[in-house]
Short mmCIF file of C-alpha atoms in Angstrom, two decimals:
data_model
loop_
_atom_site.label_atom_id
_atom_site.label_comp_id
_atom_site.label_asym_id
_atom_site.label_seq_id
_atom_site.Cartn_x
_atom_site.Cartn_y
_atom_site.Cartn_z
CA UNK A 1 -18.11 90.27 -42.09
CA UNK A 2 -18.95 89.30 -38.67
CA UNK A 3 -21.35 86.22 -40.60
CA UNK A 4 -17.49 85.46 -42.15
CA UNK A 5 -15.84 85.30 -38.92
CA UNK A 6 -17.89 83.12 -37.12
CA UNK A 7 -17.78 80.40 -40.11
CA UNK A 8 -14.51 80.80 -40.06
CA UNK A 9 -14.13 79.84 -36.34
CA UNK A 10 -16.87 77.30 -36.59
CA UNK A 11 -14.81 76.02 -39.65
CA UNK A 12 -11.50 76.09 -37.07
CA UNK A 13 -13.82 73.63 -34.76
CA UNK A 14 -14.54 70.96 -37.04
CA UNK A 15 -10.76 70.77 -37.54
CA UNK A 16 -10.21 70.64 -34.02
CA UNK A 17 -12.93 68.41 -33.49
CA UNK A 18 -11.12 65.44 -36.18
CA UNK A 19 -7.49 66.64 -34.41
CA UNK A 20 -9.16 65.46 -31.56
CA UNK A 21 -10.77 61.61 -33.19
CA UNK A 22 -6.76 61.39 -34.49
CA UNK A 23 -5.33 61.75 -31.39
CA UNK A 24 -7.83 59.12 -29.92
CA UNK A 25 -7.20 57.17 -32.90
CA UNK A 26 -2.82 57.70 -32.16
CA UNK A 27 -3.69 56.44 -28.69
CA UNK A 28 -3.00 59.63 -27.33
CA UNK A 29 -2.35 59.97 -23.89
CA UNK A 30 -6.47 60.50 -22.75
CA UNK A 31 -5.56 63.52 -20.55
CA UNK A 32 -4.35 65.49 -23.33
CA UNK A 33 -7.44 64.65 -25.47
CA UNK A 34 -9.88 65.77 -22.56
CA UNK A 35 -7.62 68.92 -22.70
CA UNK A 36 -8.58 69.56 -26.50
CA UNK A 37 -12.19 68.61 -25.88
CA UNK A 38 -12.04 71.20 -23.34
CA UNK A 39 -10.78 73.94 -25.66
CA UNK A 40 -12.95 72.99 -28.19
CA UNK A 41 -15.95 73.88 -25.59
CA UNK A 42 -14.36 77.10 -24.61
CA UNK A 43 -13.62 77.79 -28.12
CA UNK A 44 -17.91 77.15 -28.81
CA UNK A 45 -18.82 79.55 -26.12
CA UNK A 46 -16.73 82.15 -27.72
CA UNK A 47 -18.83 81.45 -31.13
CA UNK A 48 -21.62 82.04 -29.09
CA UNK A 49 -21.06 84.95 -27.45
CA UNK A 50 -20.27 86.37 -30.76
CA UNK A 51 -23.76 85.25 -32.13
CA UNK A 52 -25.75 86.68 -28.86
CA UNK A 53 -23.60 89.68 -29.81
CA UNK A 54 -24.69 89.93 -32.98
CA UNK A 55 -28.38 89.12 -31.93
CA UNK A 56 -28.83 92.07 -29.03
CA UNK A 57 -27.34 94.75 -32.11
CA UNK A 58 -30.11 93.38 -34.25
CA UNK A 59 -33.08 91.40 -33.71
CA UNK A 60 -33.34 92.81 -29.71
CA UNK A 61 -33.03 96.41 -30.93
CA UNK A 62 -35.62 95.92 -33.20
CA UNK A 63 -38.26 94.18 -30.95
CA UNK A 64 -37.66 96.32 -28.17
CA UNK A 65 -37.73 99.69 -30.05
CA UNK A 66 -41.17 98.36 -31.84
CA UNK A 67 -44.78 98.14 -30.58
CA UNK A 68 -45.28 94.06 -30.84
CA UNK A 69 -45.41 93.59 -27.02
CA UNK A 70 -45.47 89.85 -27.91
CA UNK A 71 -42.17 89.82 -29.81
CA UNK A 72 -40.62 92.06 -27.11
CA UNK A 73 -41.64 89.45 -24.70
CA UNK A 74 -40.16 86.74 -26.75
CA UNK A 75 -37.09 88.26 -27.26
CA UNK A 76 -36.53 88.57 -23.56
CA UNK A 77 -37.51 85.52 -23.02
CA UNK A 78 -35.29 83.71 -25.11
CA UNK A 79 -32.13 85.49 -24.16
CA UNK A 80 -33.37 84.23 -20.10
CA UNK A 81 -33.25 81.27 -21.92
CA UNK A 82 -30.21 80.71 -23.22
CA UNK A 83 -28.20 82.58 -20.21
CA UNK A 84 -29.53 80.07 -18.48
CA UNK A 85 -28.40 77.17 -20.32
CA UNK A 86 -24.54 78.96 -20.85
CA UNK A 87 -24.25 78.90 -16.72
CA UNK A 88 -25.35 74.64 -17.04
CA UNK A 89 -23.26 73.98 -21.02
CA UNK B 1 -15.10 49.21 -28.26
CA UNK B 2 -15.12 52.28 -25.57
CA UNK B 3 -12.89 53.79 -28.33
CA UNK B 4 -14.77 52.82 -31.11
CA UNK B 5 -18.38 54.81 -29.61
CA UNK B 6 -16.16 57.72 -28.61
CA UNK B 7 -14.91 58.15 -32.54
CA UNK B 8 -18.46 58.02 -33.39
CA UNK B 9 -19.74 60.47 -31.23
CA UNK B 10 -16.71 62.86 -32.11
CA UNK B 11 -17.65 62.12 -35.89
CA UNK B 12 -21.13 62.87 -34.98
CA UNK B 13 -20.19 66.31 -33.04
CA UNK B 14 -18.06 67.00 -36.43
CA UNK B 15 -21.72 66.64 -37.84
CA UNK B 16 -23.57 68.78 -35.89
CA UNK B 17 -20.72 71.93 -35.94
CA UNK B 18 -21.02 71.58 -39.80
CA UNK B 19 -24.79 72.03 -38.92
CA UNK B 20 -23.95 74.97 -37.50
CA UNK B 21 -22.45 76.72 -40.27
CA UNK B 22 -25.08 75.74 -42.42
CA UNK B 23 -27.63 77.08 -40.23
CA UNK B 24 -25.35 80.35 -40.22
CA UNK B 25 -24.73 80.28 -44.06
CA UNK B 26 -29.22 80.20 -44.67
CA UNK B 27 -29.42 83.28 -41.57
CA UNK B 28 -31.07 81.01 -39.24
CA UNK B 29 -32.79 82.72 -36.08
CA UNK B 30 -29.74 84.01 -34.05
CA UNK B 31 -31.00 82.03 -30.84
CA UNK B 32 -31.93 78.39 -32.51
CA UNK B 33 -27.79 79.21 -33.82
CA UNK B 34 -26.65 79.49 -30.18
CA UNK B 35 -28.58 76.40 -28.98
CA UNK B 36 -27.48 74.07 -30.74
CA UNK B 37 -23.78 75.40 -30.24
CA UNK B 38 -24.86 74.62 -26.65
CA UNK B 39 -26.13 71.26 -28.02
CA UNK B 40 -22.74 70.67 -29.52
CA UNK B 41 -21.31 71.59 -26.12
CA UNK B 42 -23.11 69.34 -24.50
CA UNK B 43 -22.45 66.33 -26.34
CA UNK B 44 -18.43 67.36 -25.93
CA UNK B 45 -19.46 67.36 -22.25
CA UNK B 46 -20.60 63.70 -22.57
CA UNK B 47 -17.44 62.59 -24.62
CA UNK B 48 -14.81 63.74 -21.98
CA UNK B 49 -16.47 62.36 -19.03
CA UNK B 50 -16.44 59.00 -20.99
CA UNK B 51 -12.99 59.58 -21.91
CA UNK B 52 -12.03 60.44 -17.80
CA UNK B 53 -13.87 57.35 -17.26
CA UNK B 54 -11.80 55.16 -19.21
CA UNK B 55 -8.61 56.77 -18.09
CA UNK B 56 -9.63 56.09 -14.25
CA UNK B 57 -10.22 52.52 -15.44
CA UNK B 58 -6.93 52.13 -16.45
CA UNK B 59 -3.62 54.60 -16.16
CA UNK B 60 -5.08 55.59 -12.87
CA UNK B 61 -5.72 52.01 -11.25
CA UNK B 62 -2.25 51.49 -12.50
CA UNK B 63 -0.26 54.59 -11.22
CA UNK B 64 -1.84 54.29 -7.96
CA UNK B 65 -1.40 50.50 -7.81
CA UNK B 66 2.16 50.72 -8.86
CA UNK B 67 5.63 51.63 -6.68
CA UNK B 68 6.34 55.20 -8.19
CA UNK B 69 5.07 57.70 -6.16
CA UNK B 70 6.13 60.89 -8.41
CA UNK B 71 3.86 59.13 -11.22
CA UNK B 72 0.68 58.86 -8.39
CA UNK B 73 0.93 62.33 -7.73
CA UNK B 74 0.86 63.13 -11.54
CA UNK B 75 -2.01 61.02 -12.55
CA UNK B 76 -4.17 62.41 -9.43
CA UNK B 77 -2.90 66.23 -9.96
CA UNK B 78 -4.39 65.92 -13.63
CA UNK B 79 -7.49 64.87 -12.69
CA UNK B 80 -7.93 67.77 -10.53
CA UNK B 81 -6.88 70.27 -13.51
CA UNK B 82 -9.26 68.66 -15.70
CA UNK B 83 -12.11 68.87 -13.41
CA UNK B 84 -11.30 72.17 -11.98
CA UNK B 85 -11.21 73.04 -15.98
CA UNK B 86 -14.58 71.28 -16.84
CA UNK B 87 -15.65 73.92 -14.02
CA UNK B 88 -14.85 76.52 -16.04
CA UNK B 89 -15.55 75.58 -19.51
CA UNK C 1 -5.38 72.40 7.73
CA UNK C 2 -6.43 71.51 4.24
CA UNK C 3 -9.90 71.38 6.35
CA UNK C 4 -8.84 74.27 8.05
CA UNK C 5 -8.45 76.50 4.55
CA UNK C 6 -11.74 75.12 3.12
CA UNK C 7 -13.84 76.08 6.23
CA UNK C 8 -12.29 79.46 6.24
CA UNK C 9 -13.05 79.37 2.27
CA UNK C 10 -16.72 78.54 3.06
CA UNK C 11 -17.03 81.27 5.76
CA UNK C 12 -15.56 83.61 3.00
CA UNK C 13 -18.44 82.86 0.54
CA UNK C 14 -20.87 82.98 2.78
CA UNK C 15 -20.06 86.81 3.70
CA UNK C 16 -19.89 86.84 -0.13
CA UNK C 17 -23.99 85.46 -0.19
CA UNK C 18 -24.39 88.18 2.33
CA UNK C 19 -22.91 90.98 0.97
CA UNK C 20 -25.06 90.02 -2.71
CA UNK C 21 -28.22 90.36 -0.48
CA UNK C 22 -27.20 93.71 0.79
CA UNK C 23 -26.42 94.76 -2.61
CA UNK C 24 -29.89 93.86 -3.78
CA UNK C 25 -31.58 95.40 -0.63
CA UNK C 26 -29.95 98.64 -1.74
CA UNK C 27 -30.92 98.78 -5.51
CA UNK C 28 -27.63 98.01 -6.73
CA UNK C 29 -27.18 97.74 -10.65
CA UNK C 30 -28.90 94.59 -11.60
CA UNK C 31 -25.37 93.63 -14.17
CA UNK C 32 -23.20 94.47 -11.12
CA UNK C 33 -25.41 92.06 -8.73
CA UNK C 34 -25.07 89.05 -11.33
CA UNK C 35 -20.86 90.01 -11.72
CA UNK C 36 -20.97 89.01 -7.88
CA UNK C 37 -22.64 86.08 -8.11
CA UNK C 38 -20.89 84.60 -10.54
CA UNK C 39 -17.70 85.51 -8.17
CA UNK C 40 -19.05 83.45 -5.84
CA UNK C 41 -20.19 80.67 -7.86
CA UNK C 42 -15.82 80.76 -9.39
CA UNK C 43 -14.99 80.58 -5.24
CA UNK C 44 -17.16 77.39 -5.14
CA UNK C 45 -15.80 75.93 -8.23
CA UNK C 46 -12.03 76.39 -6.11
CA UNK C 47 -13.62 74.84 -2.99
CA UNK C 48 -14.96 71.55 -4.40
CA UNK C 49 -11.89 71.80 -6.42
CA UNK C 50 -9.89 71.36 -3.47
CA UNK C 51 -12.38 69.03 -1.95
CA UNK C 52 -11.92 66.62 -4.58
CA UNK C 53 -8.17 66.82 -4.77
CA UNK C 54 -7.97 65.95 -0.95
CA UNK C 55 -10.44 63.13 -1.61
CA UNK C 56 -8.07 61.49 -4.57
CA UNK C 57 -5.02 61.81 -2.12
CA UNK C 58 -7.10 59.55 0.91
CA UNK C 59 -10.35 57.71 -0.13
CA UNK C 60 -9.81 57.34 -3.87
CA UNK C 61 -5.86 55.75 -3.54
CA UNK C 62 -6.95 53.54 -0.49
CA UNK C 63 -9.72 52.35 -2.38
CA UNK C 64 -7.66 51.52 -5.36
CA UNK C 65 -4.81 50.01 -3.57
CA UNK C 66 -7.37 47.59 -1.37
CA UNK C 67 -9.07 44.68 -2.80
CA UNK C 68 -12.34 45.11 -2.57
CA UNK C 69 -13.14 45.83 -6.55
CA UNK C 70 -16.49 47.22 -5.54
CA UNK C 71 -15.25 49.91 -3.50
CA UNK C 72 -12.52 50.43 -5.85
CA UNK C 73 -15.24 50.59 -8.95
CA UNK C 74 -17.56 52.76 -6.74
CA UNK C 75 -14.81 55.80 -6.31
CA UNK C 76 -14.31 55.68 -10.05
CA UNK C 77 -17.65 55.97 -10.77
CA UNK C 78 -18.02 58.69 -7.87
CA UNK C 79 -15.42 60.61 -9.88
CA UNK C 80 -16.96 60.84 -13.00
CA UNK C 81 -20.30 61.73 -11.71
CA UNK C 82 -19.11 64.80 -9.70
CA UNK C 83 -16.80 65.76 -13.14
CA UNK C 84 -19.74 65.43 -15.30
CA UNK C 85 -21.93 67.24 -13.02
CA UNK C 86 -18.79 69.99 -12.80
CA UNK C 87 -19.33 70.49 -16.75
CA UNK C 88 -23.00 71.56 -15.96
CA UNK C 89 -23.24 73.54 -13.25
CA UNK D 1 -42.12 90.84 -5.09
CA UNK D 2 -39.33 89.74 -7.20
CA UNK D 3 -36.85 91.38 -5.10
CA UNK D 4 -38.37 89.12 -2.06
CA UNK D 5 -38.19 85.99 -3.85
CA UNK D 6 -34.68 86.72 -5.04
CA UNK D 7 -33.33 88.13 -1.36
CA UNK D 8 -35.20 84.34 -0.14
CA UNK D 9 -33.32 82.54 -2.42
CA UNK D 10 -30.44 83.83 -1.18
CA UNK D 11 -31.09 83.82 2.33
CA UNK D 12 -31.54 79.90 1.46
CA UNK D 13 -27.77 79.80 -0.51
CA UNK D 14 -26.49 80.87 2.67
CA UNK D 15 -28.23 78.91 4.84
CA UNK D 16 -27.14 76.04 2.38
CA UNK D 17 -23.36 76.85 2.09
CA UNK D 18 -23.62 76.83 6.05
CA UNK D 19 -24.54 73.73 5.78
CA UNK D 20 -21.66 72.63 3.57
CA UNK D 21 -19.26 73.68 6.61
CA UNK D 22 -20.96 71.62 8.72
CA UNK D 23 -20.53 68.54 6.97
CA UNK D 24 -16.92 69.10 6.49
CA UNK D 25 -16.48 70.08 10.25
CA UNK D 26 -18.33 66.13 10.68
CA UNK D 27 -16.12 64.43 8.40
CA UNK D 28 -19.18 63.81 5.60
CA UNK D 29 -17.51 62.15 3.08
CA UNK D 30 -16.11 64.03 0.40
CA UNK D 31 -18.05 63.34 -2.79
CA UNK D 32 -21.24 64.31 -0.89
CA UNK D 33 -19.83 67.67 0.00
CA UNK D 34 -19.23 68.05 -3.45
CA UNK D 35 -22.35 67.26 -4.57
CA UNK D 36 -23.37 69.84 -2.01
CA UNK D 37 -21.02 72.47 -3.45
CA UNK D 38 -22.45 71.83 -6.50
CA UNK D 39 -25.80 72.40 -5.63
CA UNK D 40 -25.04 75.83 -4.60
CA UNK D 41 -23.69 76.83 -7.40
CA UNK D 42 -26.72 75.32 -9.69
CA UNK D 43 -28.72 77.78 -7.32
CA UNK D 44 -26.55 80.49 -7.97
CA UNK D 45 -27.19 80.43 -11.67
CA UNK D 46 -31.12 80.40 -11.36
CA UNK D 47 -30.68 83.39 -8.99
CA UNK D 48 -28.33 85.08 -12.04
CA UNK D 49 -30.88 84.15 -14.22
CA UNK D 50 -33.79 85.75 -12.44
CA UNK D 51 -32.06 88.64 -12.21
CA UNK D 52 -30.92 89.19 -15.58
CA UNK D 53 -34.61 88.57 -16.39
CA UNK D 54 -35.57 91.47 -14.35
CA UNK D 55 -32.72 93.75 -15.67
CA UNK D 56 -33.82 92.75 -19.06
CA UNK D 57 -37.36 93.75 -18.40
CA UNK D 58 -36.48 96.87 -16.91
CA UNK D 59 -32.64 98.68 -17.73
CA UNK D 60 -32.37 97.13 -20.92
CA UNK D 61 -35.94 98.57 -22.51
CA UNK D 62 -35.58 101.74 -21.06
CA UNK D 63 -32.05 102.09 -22.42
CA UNK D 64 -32.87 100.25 -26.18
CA UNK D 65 -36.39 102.76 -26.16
CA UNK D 66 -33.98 105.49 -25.22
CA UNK D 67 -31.61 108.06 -27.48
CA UNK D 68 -28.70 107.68 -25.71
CA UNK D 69 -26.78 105.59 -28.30
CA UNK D 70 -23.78 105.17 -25.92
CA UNK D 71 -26.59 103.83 -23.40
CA UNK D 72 -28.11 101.29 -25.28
CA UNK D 73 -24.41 100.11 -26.39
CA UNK D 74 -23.22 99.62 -22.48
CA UNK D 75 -26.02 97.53 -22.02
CA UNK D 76 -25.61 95.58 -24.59
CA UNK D 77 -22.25 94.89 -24.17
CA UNK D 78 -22.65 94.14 -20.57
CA UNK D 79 -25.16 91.36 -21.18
CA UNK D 80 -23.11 89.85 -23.55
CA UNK D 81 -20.25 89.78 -21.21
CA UNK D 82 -21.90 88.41 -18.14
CA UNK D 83 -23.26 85.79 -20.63
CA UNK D 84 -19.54 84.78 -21.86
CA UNK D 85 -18.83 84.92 -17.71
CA UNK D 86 -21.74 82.35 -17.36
CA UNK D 87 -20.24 79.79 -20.22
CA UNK D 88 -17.42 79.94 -17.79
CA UNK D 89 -18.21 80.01 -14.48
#
């Protein structure tokens, strides 16, 4: 259900994403394209938020709750990882 | 020309979001999901700065070349919303 | 007084700075610390906000309305380094 | 030890946006105050990041390893919304 919902936004996207190569194609006026291009990114970093969402009620739970220090570590890790890219994206 | 690598990298971004759902659809790793949304975000990153680039090259150079104040003020207010925007997204 | 509102901004955020190292010196919650910081980091984004929106009403129209197309080219290009670097951070 | 390097980091932010005044109060041109402004702010988010790393490491296991169901949810929430505050700021 949740799996649905974020293909159907990532669907929404790619729609937005060819609105946006017609309006370029129109000659739109190029402030109103970056505009679009600009939702499209905030619309993204909803997507992803949904996914990390998604991730902490499942894979973290799991890693952190079992005895594979390793994957524990990783887990962490990786969510460092991408918080840290979402402040620079 | 400009125009012309623009649509292709929009086409391209189309690409990569449809990427994305596939990636979703075979329950890729949650993380490798979320980076290349951030991937995708990127690249939109790269678009609209070429896009502002080739709008200061011309409608701006214009507007603030020309006689009518009210349309200088315009052109130079939107740049500041789209860059106080790109802060954001 | 546009440079009188930005210094007073700056002076602002750096009480902000402050006031994150005090939190942190007295074990405050770790999600409340980052909440801050980003705070400040949204004050900054105002600030060079600002900053650049002075700049296009000065530098960036006497540049365009002289003739010296290096100077003119070197604004433009000025401009869409600081917005692509405004995507990123 | 971590708490050190974080409170020096900080202590450097400041000393940094400090600096940023100073170049306004000398009439540094505008782009490079920017550039300053946005060097803070890159700062800001490796500080954010360190400290979600230690939260992570510490709050987050104890609360996941824990019974408290309501617990484990808060945290989880939280670090997915200072990670949709971080796509944004």
């Amino acid at each position: 259900m949740e799996r649905e919902d974020t293909l159907r936004r990532l669907k929404s996207i790619e729609g937005h994403v060819r609105g946006v190569s017609r309006m370029i194609e129109k000659d739109a006026y190029c402030i109103d394209v970056i505009r679009q291009v600009q939702a499209v990114q905030a619309a993204l970093s909803k997507v992803s938020t949904k996914i990390l969402n998604d991730h902490l009620h499942s894979c973290v739970i799991t890693a952190i709750r079992g005895d594979d220090l390793d994957d524990r570590e990783r887990v962490l890790k990786e969510i460092s990882e991408v918080y840290e890219m979402a402040s620079k994206v």
